[in-house]
Short mmCIF file of C-alpha atoms in Angstrom, two decimals:
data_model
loop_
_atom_site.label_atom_id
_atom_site.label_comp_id
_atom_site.label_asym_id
_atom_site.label_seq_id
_atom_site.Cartn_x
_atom_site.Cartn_y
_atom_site.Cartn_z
CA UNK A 248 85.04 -10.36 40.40
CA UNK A 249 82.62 -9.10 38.01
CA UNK A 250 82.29 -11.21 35.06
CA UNK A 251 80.77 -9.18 32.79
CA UNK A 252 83.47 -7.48 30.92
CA UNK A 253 85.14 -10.54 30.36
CA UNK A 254 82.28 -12.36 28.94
CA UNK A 255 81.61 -9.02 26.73
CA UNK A 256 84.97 -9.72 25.24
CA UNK A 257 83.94 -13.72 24.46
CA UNK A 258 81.04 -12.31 22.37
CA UNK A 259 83.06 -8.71 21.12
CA UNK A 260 86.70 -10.03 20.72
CA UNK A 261 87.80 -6.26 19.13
CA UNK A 262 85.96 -5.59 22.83
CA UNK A 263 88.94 -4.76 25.18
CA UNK A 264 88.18 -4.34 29.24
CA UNK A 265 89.90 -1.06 31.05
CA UNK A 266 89.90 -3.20 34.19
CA UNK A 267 93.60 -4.22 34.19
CA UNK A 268 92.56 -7.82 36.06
CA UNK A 269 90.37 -7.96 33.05
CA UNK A 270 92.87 -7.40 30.93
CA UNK A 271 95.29 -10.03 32.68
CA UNK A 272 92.39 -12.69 32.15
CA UNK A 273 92.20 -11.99 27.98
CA UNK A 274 95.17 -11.94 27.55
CA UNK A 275 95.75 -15.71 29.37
CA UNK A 276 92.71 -16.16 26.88
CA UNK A 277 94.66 -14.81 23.43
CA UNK A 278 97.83 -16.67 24.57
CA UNK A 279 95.90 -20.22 24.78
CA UNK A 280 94.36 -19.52 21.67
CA UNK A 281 98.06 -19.11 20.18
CA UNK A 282 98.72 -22.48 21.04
CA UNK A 283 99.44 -24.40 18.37
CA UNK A 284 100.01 -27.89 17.32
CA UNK A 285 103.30 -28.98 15.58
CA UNK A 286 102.42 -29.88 11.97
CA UNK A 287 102.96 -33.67 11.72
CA UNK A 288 104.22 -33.21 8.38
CA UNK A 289 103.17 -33.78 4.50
CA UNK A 290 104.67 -37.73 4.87
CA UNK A 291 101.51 -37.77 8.18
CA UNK A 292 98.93 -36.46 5.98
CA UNK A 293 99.74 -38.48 2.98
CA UNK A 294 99.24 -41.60 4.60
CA UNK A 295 96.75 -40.46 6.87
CA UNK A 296 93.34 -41.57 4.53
CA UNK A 297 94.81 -44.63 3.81
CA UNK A 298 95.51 -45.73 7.37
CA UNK A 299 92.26 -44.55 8.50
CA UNK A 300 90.77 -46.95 5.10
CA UNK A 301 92.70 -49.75 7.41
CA UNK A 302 91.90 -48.69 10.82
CA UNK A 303 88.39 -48.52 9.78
CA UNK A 304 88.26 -51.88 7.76
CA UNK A 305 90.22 -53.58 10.80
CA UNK A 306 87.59 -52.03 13.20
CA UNK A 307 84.52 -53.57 11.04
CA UNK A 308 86.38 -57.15 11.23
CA UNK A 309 86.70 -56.54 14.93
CA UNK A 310 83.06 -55.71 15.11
CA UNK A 311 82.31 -58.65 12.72
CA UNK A 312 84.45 -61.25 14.85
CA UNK A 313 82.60 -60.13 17.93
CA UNK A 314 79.41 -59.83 17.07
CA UNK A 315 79.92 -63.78 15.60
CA UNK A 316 81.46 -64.40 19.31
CA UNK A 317 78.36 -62.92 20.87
CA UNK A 318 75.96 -64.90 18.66
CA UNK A 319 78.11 -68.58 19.56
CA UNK A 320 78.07 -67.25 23.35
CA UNK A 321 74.10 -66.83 22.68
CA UNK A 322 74.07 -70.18 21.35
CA UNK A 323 75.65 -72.28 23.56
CA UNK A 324 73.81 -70.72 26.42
CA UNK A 325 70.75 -71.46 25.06
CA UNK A 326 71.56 -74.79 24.03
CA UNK A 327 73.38 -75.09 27.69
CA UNK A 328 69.84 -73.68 29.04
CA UNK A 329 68.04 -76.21 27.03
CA UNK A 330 70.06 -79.23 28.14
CA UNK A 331 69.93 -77.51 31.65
CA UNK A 332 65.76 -77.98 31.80
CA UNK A 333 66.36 -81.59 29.98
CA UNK A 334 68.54 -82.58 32.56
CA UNK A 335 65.92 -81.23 35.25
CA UNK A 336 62.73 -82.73 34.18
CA UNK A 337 64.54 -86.19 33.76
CA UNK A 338 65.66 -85.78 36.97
CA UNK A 339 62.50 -84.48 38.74
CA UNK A 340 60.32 -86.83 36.37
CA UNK A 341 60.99 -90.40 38.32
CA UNK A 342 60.45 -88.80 42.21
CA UNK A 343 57.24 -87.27 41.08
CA UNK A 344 55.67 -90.45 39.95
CA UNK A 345 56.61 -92.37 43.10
CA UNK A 346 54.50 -89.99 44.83
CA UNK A 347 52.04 -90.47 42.66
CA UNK A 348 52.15 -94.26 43.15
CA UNK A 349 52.14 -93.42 47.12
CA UNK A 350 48.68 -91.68 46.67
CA UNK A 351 47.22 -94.71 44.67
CA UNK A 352 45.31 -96.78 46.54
CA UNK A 353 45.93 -100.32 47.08
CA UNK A 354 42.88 -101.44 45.04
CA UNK A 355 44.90 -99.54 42.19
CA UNK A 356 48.27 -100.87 43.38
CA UNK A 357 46.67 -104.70 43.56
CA UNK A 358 45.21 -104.52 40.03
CA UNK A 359 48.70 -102.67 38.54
CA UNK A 360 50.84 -105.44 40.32
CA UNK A 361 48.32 -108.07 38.87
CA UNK A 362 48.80 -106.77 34.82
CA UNK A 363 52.86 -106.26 35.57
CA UNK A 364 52.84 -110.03 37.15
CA UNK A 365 50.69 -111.54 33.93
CA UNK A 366 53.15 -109.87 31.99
CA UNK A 367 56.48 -111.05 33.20
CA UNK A 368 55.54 -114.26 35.11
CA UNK A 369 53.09 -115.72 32.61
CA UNK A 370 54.86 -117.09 29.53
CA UNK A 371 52.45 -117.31 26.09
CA UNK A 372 53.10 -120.83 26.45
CA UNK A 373 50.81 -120.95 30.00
CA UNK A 374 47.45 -118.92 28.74
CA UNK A 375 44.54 -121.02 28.75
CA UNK A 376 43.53 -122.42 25.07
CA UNK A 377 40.93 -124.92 24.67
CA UNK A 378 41.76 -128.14 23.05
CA UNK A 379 40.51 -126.63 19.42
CA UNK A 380 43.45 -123.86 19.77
CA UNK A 381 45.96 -127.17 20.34
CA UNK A 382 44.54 -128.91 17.13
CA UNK A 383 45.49 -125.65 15.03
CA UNK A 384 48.71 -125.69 16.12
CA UNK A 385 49.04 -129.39 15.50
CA UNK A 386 47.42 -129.14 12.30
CA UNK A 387 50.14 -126.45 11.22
CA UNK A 388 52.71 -128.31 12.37
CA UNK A 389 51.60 -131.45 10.56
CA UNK A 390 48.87 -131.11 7.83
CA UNK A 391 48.21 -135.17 8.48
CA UNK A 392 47.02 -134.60 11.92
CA UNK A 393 43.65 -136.22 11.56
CA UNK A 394 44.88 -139.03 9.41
CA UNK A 395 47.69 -139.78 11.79
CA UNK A 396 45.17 -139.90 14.17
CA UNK A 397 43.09 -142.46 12.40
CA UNK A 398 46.03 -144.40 11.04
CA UNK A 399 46.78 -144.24 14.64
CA UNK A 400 45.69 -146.67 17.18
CA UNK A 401 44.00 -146.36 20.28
CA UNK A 402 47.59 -145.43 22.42
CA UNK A 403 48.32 -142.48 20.18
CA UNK A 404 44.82 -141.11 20.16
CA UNK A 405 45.28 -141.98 24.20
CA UNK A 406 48.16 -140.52 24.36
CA UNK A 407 46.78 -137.34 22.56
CA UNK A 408 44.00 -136.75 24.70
CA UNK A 409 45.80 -136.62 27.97
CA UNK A 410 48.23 -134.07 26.29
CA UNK A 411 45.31 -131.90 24.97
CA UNK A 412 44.08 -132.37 28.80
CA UNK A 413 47.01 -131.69 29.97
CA UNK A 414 48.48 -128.89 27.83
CA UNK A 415 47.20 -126.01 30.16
CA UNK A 416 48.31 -127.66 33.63
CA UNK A 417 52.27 -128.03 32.83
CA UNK A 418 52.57 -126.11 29.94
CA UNK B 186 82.90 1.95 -16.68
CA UNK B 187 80.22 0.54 -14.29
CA UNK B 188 80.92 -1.44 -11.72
CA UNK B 189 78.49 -4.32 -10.02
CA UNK B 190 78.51 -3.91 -6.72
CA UNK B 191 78.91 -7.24 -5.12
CA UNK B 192 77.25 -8.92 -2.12
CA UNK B 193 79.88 -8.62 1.21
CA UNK B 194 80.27 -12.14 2.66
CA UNK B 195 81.10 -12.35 5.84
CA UNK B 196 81.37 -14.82 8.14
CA UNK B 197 77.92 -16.23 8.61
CA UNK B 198 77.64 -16.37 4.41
CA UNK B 199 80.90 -18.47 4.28
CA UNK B 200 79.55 -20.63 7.18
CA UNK B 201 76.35 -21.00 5.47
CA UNK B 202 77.71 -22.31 1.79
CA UNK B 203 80.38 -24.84 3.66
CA UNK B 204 77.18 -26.31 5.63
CA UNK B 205 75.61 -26.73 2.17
CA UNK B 206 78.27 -27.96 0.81
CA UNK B 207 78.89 -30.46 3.63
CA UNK B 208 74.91 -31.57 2.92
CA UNK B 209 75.96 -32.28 -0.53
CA UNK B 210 78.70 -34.58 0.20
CA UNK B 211 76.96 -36.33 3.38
CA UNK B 212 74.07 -36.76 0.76
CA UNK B 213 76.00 -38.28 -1.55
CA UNK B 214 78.18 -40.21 0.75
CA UNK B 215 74.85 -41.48 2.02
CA UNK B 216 73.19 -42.55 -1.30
CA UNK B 217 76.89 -44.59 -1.74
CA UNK B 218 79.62 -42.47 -2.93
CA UNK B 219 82.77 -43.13 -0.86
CA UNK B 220 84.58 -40.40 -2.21
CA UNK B 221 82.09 -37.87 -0.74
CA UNK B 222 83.43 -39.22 2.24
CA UNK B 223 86.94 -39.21 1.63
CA UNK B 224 86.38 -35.17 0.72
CA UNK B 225 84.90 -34.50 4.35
CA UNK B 226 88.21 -36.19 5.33
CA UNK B 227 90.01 -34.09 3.57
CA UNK B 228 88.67 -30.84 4.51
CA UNK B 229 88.19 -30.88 8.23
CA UNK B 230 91.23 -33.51 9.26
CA UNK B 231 93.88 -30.59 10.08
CA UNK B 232 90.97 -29.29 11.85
CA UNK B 233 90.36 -32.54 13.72
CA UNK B 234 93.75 -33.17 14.56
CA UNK B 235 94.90 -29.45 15.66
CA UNK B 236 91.70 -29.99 18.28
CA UNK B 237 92.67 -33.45 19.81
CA UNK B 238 95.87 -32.10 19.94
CA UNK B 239 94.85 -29.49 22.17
CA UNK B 240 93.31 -31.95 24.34
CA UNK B 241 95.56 -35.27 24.14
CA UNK B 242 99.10 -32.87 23.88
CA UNK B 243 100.63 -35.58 22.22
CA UNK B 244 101.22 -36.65 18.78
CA UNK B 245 99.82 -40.38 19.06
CA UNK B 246 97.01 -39.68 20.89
CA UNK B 247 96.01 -36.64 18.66
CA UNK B 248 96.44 -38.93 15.72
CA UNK B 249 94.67 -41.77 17.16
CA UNK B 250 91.74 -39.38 18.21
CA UNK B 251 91.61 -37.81 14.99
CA UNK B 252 91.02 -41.29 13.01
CA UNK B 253 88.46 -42.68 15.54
CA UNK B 254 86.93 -39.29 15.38
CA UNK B 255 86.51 -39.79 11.19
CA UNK B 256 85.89 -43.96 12.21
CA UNK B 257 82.82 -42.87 14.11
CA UNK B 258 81.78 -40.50 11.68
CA UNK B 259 81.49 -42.53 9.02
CA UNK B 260 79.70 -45.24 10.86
CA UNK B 261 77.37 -42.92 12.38
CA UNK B 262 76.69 -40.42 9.60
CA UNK B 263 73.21 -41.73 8.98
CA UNK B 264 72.22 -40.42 12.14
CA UNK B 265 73.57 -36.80 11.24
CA UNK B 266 70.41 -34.98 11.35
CA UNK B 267 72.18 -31.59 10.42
CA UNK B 268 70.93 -29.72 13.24
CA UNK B 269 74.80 -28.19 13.58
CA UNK B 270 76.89 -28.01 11.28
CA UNK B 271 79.05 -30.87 10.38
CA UNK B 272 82.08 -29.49 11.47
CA UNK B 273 80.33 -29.03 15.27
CA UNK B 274 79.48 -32.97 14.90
CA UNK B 275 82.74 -33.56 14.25
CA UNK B 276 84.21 -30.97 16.98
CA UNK B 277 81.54 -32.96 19.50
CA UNK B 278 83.07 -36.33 18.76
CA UNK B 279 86.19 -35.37 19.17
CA UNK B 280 86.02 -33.60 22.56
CA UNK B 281 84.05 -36.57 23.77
CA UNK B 282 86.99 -39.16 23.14
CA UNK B 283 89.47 -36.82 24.10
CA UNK B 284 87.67 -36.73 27.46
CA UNK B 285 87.04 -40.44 27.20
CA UNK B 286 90.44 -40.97 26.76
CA UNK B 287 91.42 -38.62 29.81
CA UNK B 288 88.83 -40.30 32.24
CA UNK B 289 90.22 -44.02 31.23
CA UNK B 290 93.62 -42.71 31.91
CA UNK B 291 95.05 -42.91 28.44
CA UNK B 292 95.58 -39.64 28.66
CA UNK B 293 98.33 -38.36 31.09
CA UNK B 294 97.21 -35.39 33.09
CA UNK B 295 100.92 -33.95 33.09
CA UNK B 296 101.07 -35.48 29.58
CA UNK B 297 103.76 -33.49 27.84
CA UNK B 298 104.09 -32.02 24.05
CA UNK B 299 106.71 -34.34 22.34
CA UNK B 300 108.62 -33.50 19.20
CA UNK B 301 107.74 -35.65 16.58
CA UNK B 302 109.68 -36.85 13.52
CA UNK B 303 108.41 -33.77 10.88
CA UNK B 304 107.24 -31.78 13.12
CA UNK B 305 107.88 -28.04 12.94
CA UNK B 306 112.05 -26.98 13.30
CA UNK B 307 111.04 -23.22 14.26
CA UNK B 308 110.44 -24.70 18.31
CA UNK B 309 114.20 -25.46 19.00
CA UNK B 310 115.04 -22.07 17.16
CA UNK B 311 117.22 -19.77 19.31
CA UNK B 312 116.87 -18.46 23.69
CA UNK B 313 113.74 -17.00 22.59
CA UNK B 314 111.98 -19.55 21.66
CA UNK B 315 112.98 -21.94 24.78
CA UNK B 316 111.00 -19.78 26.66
CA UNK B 317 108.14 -19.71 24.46
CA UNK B 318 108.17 -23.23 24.46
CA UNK B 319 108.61 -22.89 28.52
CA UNK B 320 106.00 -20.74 29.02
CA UNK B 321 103.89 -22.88 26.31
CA UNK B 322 104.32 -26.25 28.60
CA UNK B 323 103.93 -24.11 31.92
CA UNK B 324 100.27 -23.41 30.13
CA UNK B 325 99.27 -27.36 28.75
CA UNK B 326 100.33 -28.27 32.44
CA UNK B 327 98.11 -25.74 34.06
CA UNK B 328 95.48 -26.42 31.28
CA UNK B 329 95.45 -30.03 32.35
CA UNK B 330 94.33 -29.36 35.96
CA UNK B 331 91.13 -27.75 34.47
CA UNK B 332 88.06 -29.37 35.79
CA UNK B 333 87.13 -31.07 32.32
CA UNK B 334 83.90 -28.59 31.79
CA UNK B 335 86.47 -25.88 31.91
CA UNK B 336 88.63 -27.33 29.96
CA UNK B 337 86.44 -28.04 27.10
CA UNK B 338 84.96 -24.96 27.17
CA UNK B 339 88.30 -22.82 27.71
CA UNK B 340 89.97 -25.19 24.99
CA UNK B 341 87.32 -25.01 22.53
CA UNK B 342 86.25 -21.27 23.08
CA UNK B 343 90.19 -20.29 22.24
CA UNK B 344 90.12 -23.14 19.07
CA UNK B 345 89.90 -21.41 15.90
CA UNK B 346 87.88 -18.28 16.56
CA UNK B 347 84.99 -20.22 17.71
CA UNK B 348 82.03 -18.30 19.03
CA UNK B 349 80.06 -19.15 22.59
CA UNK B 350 77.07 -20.38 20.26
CA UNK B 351 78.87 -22.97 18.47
CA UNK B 352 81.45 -24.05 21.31
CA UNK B 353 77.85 -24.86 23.43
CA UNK B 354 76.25 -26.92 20.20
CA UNK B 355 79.63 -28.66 20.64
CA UNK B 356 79.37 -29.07 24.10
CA UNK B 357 75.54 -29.41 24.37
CA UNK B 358 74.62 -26.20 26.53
CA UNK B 359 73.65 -23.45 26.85
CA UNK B 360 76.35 -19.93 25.85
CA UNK B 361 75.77 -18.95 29.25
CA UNK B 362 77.01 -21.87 30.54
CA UNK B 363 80.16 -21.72 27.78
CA UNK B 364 80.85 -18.28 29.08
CA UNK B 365 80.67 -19.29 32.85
CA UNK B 366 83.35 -21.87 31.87
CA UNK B 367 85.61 -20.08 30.60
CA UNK B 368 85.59 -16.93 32.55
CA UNK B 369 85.95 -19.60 35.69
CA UNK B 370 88.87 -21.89 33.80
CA UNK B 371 90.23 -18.37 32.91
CA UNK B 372 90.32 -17.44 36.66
CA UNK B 373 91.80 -20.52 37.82
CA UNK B 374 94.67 -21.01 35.14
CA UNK B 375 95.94 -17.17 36.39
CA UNK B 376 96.02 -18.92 39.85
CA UNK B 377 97.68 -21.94 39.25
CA UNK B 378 100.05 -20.22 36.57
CA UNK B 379 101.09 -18.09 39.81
CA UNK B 380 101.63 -21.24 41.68
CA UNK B 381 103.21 -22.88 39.03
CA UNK B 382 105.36 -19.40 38.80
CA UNK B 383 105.82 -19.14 42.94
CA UNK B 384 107.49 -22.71 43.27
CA UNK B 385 109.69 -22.73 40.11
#
């Protein structure tokens, strides 16, 4: 069917097509455009600005509310993320410095063990001080030292020496 | 006695002052005035609900479509750029939802027109208008089966004397296109009309 008439009619509507299919097809056209809604009534369209006031106030809350949602979501991923690579490089720490220890060589490894072992088997008490280092701490502990040792006979001053001597061998 | 011979308005004048005066308000809605607003409201709602009635058949949905259409307008009036006229942003924004609301289901495709508490007493009045109201349903249910192109165009094109121009700024194409629409929706509503006619 040729369109042409019809669409003549969309652009002319005081146009009217002879061809009685046409015809048929504007007047389906003038009897849609006679539809009409049912009026909702004066009571409908005196309430309607106000409801649409609190539809639209109720619709920026919504928006509010979720946008606040999205923000915590953001934030606890992130902070989940965060704990996430935390958690990782503690784990992944520990393994990667035994292999590092592996590829040390022993000369390494002998003179590590050596500090650690000073460390934790060799009390203060056991380092090596000369006898001078023993007099401090005998001085401080008793400012009389050298007249004790005077006042002293021959056994203490005895006695003395072989502690000074041997202060380094027992401890 | 002289008389001044005034200026004939027609159509394209009137269009032309209610554009400017539709600037005004958006201006002044823009620079803060809610009541600007509230005036838009008030002059194209009946407008805005008679449409998504058209599409949505029912009261609830037409009233729900008409408020979200005014929601969105109001949220997204700073992007008007007055292109069209406001009325054909409005129009657009409307048909959009109302075809929103048909693809998400919301709206029924044998949806039918119910009476609503107000509404117009003339429909129940008398044999005669029983079959107007008949005939009336036999069309919204045809209507409904309308690819939705067609039914845009078809429903838009027979919407308050709107022209091919402004029912394609509406629907974002080209007249041609309008007027393919509708002379194809046209063609298919006689057919299933007949169908519709054959079986009852």
């Amino acid at each position: 069917m040729d369109r042409d008439p019809f669409t003549r009619h969309l652009d002319e509507p005081d146009f009217s097509p002879s061809d009685p299919k046409h015809r048929e097809l504007v007047s389906l056209l003038k009897e849609i455009a006679a539809l009409e809604p049912p009026d909702p009534g004066e009571l409908y369209w005196s309430r309607f600005n106000q409801r649409l006031d609190e539809k639209r106030h109720r619709a920026r809350a919504h928006r509010a509310g979720r946008h606040h949602a999205r923000w915590g979501i953001w934030a606890g991923a992130m902070a989940a993320a965060a704990a996430m690579i935390l958690l990782i490089w503690a784990g992944t720490r520990s393994p990667v410095d035994a292999r590092s220890l592996d590829d040390l060589s022993d000369e390494t490894l002998a003179t590590l063990h050596d500090a650690f072992y000073i460390q934790e088997e060799e009390p203060p008490e056991t380092v090596d001080w000369g006898s001078s280092e023993v007099d401090v701490i005998l001085q401080a502990y008793d400012p009389n030292y050298e007249s004790l040792l005077l006042e002293s006979g021959g056994a203490v001053q005895e006695e003395l020496q072989w502690l000074k001597a041997n202060w380094n061998v027992e401890g | 006695m002289a008389f001044v011979r005034l200026p004939v308005r027609n159509r394209t004048d009137r269009r032309d002052d209610a554009m400017e005066e539709d600037r005004v308000s958006i201006q002044a809605f823009l620079c803060g005035d809610q009541a600007a607003f509230t005036a838009l409201v008030n002059k194209y709602r009946q407008g805005v609900y008679a449409l998504a009635f058209r599409f949505a058949r029912n009261h609830e949905e037409a009233d729900d479509l008409a408020q979200e259409t005014f929601i969105k307008a109001f949220e997204n009036l700073h992007r008007f750029r007055g292109d069209s006229s406001f009325k054909t942003w409005l129009f657009r924004i409307t048909t959009n939802l109302s075809i929103n609301l048909t693809k998400s289901g919301r709206i029924a495709k044998d949806a039918g027109c119910q009476p609503e508490e107000g509404s117009d007493p003339k429909e129940a009045d008398g044999l005669g208008q029983l079959i107007v109201n008949e005939r009336n349903d036999m069309l919204h249910r045809a209507i409904s089966k309308l690819p939705p192109r067609q039914k845009q165009a078809l429903l838009l094109k027979t919407f308050q004397d709107m022209t091919c121009e402004e029912v394609a700024r509406v629907m974002e194409c080209s007249p041609g296109t309008v007027k393919a629409n509708v002379f194809n929706a046209v063609r298919r509503l006689k057919s299933l009309l007949k169908g519709e006619q054959d079986h009852g």
